[in-house]
C-alpha atoms as an extended CHARMM CRD file, in Angstrom:
* protein
*
        86  EXT
         1         1  GLY       CA              5.4720000000      -70.9360000000     -116.9160000000  PROA      1               0.0000000000
         2         2  ALA       CA              2.6010000000      -68.4650000000     -117.1420000000  PROA      2               0.0000000000
         3         3  GLN       CA              2.9010000000      -67.2910000000     -113.5590000000  PROA      3               0.0000000000
         4         4  LYS       CA              6.6040000000      -66.4850000000     -113.9740000000  PROA      4               0.0000000000
         5         5  SER       CA              5.7670000000      -64.4630000000     -117.1660000000  PROA      5               0.0000000000
         6         6  TYR       CA              3.0080000000      -62.6270000000     -115.3180000000  PROA      6               0.0000000000
         7         7  ASP       CA              5.2490000000      -61.9310000000     -112.3980000000  PROA      7               0.0000000000
         8         8  GLU       CA              8.0190000000      -60.6030000000     -114.7070000000  PROA      8               0.0000000000
         9         9  TRP       CA              5.5450000000      -58.4420000000     -116.5800000000  PROA      9               0.0000000000
        10        10  ARG       CA              3.9860000000      -57.2380000000     -113.2300000000  PROA      10              0.0000000000
        11        11  ALA       CA              7.5030000000      -56.1630000000     -111.8970000000  PROA      11              0.0000000000
        12        12  ALA       CA              8.0980000000      -54.1570000000     -115.0010000000  PROA      12              0.0000000000
        13        13  ALA       CA              4.6220000000      -52.7470000000     -115.3380000000  PROA      13              0.0000000000
        14        14  THR       CA              4.9960000000      -50.0240000000     -112.7480000000  PROA      14              0.0000000000
        15        15  TYR       CA              2.1830000000      -48.0720000000     -114.4150000000  PROA      15              0.0000000000
        16        16  PHE       CA             -0.3540000000      -50.9080000000     -113.6440000000  PROA      16              0.0000000000
        17        17  ASN       CA             -2.5710000000      -50.3760000000     -110.5720000000  PROA      17              0.0000000000
        18        18  GLU       CA             -4.8190000000      -53.1860000000     -109.6530000000  PROA      18              0.0000000000
        19        19  ARG       CA             -6.8170000000      -50.9810000000     -107.2220000000  PROA      19              0.0000000000
        20        20  GLU       CA             -7.6190000000      -48.5830000000     -110.1170000000  PROA      20              0.0000000000
        21        21  VAL       CA             -8.8220000000      -51.3810000000     -112.2400000000  PROA      21              0.0000000000
        22        22  VAL       CA            -10.8550000000      -52.9410000000     -109.4850000000  PROA      22              0.0000000000
        23        23  ALA       CA            -12.4850000000      -49.5540000000     -108.8540000000  PROA      23              0.0000000000
        24        24  ALA       CA            -13.3140000000      -49.1310000000     -112.4430000000  PROA      24              0.0000000000
        25        25  MET       CA            -14.8150000000      -52.7220000000     -112.5720000000  PROA      25              0.0000000000
        26        26  LEU       CA            -17.0430000000      -51.9370000000     -109.5770000000  PROA      26              0.0000000000
        27        27  LYS       CA            -18.3240000000      -48.9290000000     -111.2800000000  PROA      27              0.0000000000
        28        28  ILE       CA            -19.1620000000      -51.1350000000     -114.2900000000  PROA      28              0.0000000000
        29        29  VAL       CA            -21.0030000000      -53.6340000000     -112.2280000000  PROA      29              0.0000000000
        30        30  SER       CA            -23.0060000000      -50.7530000000     -110.6190000000  PROA      30              0.0000000000
        31        31  ASP       CA            -23.8260000000      -49.2330000000     -114.0000000000  PROA      31              0.0000000000
        32        32  ALA       CA            -27.5540000000      -49.9630000000     -114.7430000000  PROA      32              0.0000000000
        33        33  GLU       CA            -26.8120000000      -49.5220000000     -118.5460000000  PROA      33              0.0000000000
        34        34  ALA       CA            -24.0030000000      -52.0310000000     -118.6680000000  PROA      34              0.0000000000
        35        35  SER       CA            -24.7900000000      -55.2720000000     -120.3640000000  PROA      35              0.0000000000
        36        36  LYS       CA            -24.6620000000      -58.8000000000     -118.7310000000  PROA      36              0.0000000000
        37        37  LEU       CA            -21.4720000000      -59.6430000000     -120.6910000000  PROA      37              0.0000000000
        38        38  VAL       CA            -19.6940000000      -56.4400000000     -119.5110000000  PROA      38              0.0000000000
        39        39  LYS       CA            -20.7730000000      -56.9590000000     -115.9330000000  PROA      39              0.0000000000
        40        40  THR       CA            -19.7660000000      -60.5980000000     -115.8940000000  PROA      40              0.0000000000
        41        41  SER       CA            -16.2530000000      -59.6760000000     -117.2910000000  PROA      41              0.0000000000
        42        42  ALA       CA            -15.9700000000      -57.0020000000     -114.6250000000  PROA      42              0.0000000000
        43        43  ILE       CA            -16.7460000000      -59.4030000000     -111.9300000000  PROA      43              0.0000000000
        44        44  ASP       CA            -14.1330000000      -61.8840000000     -113.3440000000  PROA      44              0.0000000000
        45        45  MET       CA            -11.5730000000      -59.0890000000     -113.1330000000  PROA      45              0.0000000000
        46        46  ILE       CA            -12.5640000000      -58.1950000000     -109.6100000000  PROA      46              0.0000000000
        47        47  ALA       CA            -12.0900000000      -61.8880000000     -108.6610000000  PROA      47              0.0000000000
        48        48  ALA       CA             -8.6790000000      -61.8920000000     -110.3110000000  PROA      48              0.0000000000
        49        49  TRP       CA             -7.1840000000      -58.7040000000     -109.0310000000  PROA      49              0.0000000000
        50        50  GLY       CA             -9.4480000000      -57.6110000000     -106.0720000000  PROA      50              0.0000000000
        51        51  THR       CA            -10.1180000000      -58.7250000000     -102.5390000000  PROA      51              0.0000000000
        52        52  VAL       CA            -13.0080000000      -60.5790000000     -100.9690000000  PROA      52              0.0000000000
        53        53  GLU       CA            -14.2990000000      -57.2350000000      -99.8970000000  PROA      53              0.0000000000
        54        54  ASP       CA            -14.2850000000      -56.1010000000     -103.5560000000  PROA      54              0.0000000000
        55        55  ALA       CA            -16.2210000000      -59.2710000000     -104.5570000000  PROA      55              0.0000000000
        56        56  GLN       CA            -18.7680000000      -58.5900000000     -101.8360000000  PROA      56              0.0000000000
        57        57  ALA       CA            -19.0430000000      -54.9310000000     -102.9290000000  PROA      57              0.0000000000
        58        58  ALA       CA            -19.8830000000      -56.2450000000     -106.4030000000  PROA      58              0.0000000000
        59        59  LYS       CA            -22.5420000000      -58.5050000000     -105.0650000000  PROA      59              0.0000000000
        60        60  THR       CA            -23.9890000000      -55.5780000000     -103.0580000000  PROA      60              0.0000000000
        61        61  ALA       CA            -24.1160000000      -53.6120000000     -106.3570000000  PROA      61              0.0000000000
        62        62  VAL       CA            -25.9200000000      -56.4620000000     -108.1440000000  PROA      62              0.0000000000
        63        63  GLU       CA            -28.4080000000      -56.8650000000     -105.1640000000  PROA      63              0.0000000000
        64        64  ALA       CA            -29.2480000000      -53.2640000000     -105.7460000000  PROA      64              0.0000000000
        65        65  LEU       CA            -30.3440000000      -53.9010000000     -109.2930000000  PROA      65              0.0000000000
        66        66  PRO       CA            -34.1830000000      -53.7660000000     -109.7800000000  PROA      66              0.0000000000
        67        67  ASP       CA            -35.8570000000      -57.1110000000     -109.1020000000  PROA      67              0.0000000000
        68        68  ASP       CA            -37.0480000000      -57.1120000000     -112.6680000000  PROA      68              0.0000000000
        69        69  ASN       CA            -33.6540000000      -57.1430000000     -114.0730000000  PROA      69              0.0000000000
        70        70  LYS       CA            -33.5170000000      -60.3700000000     -116.1020000000  PROA      70              0.0000000000
        71        71  ASP       CA            -29.7450000000      -60.8360000000     -115.4500000000  PROA      71              0.0000000000
        72        72  LYS       CA            -29.7980000000      -60.2650000000     -111.6600000000  PROA      72              0.0000000000
        73        73  SER       CA            -29.9290000000      -63.9880000000     -110.7620000000  PROA      73              0.0000000000
        74        74  SER       CA            -27.0550000000      -65.0510000000     -112.9240000000  PROA      74              0.0000000000
        75        75  LEU       CA            -24.9640000000      -62.0830000000     -111.8760000000  PROA      75              0.0000000000
        76        76  MET       CA            -25.5980000000      -62.9210000000     -108.2240000000  PROA      76              0.0000000000
        77        77  SER       CA            -24.4350000000      -66.4900000000     -108.9440000000  PROA      77              0.0000000000
        78        78  LYS       CA            -21.2880000000      -64.9880000000     -110.6390000000  PROA      78              0.0000000000
        79        79  CYS       CA            -20.5820000000      -62.8570000000     -107.5960000000  PROA      79              0.0000000000
        80        80  ASP       CA            -21.0780000000      -65.7830000000     -105.2400000000  PROA      80              0.0000000000
        81        81  SER       CA            -18.5290000000      -67.8020000000     -107.3820000000  PROA      81              0.0000000000
        82        82  ALA       CA            -16.1490000000      -64.8410000000     -107.2340000000  PROA      82              0.0000000000
        83        83  ILE       CA            -16.5280000000      -64.6180000000     -103.4210000000  PROA      83              0.0000000000
        84        84  ALA       CA            -15.8240000000      -68.4030000000     -103.0330000000  PROA      84              0.0000000000
        85        85  LYS       CA            -12.4720000000      -68.0170000000     -104.7810000000  PROA      85              0.0000000000
        86        86  PHE       CA            -11.1360000000      -66.1650000000     -101.6780000000  PROA      86              0.0000000000
């Protein structure tokens, strides 16, 4: 199935480093200029390849956004969903 295909790819993809991807996604979530769509996708990737600590770091980054940021509330919900997956 899909998991077996992923596991086979992952075993062969020695160049792929989840920690590097997660670190890059956390930078995106922290970027004040990044769009809601980009930040939402970054949070999804953090949930898929990161740890609960990574998801909590994403939430901390979103909490640091200005209160007048129109996307802050929905991004906070997205982070809460990501944290709940762990």
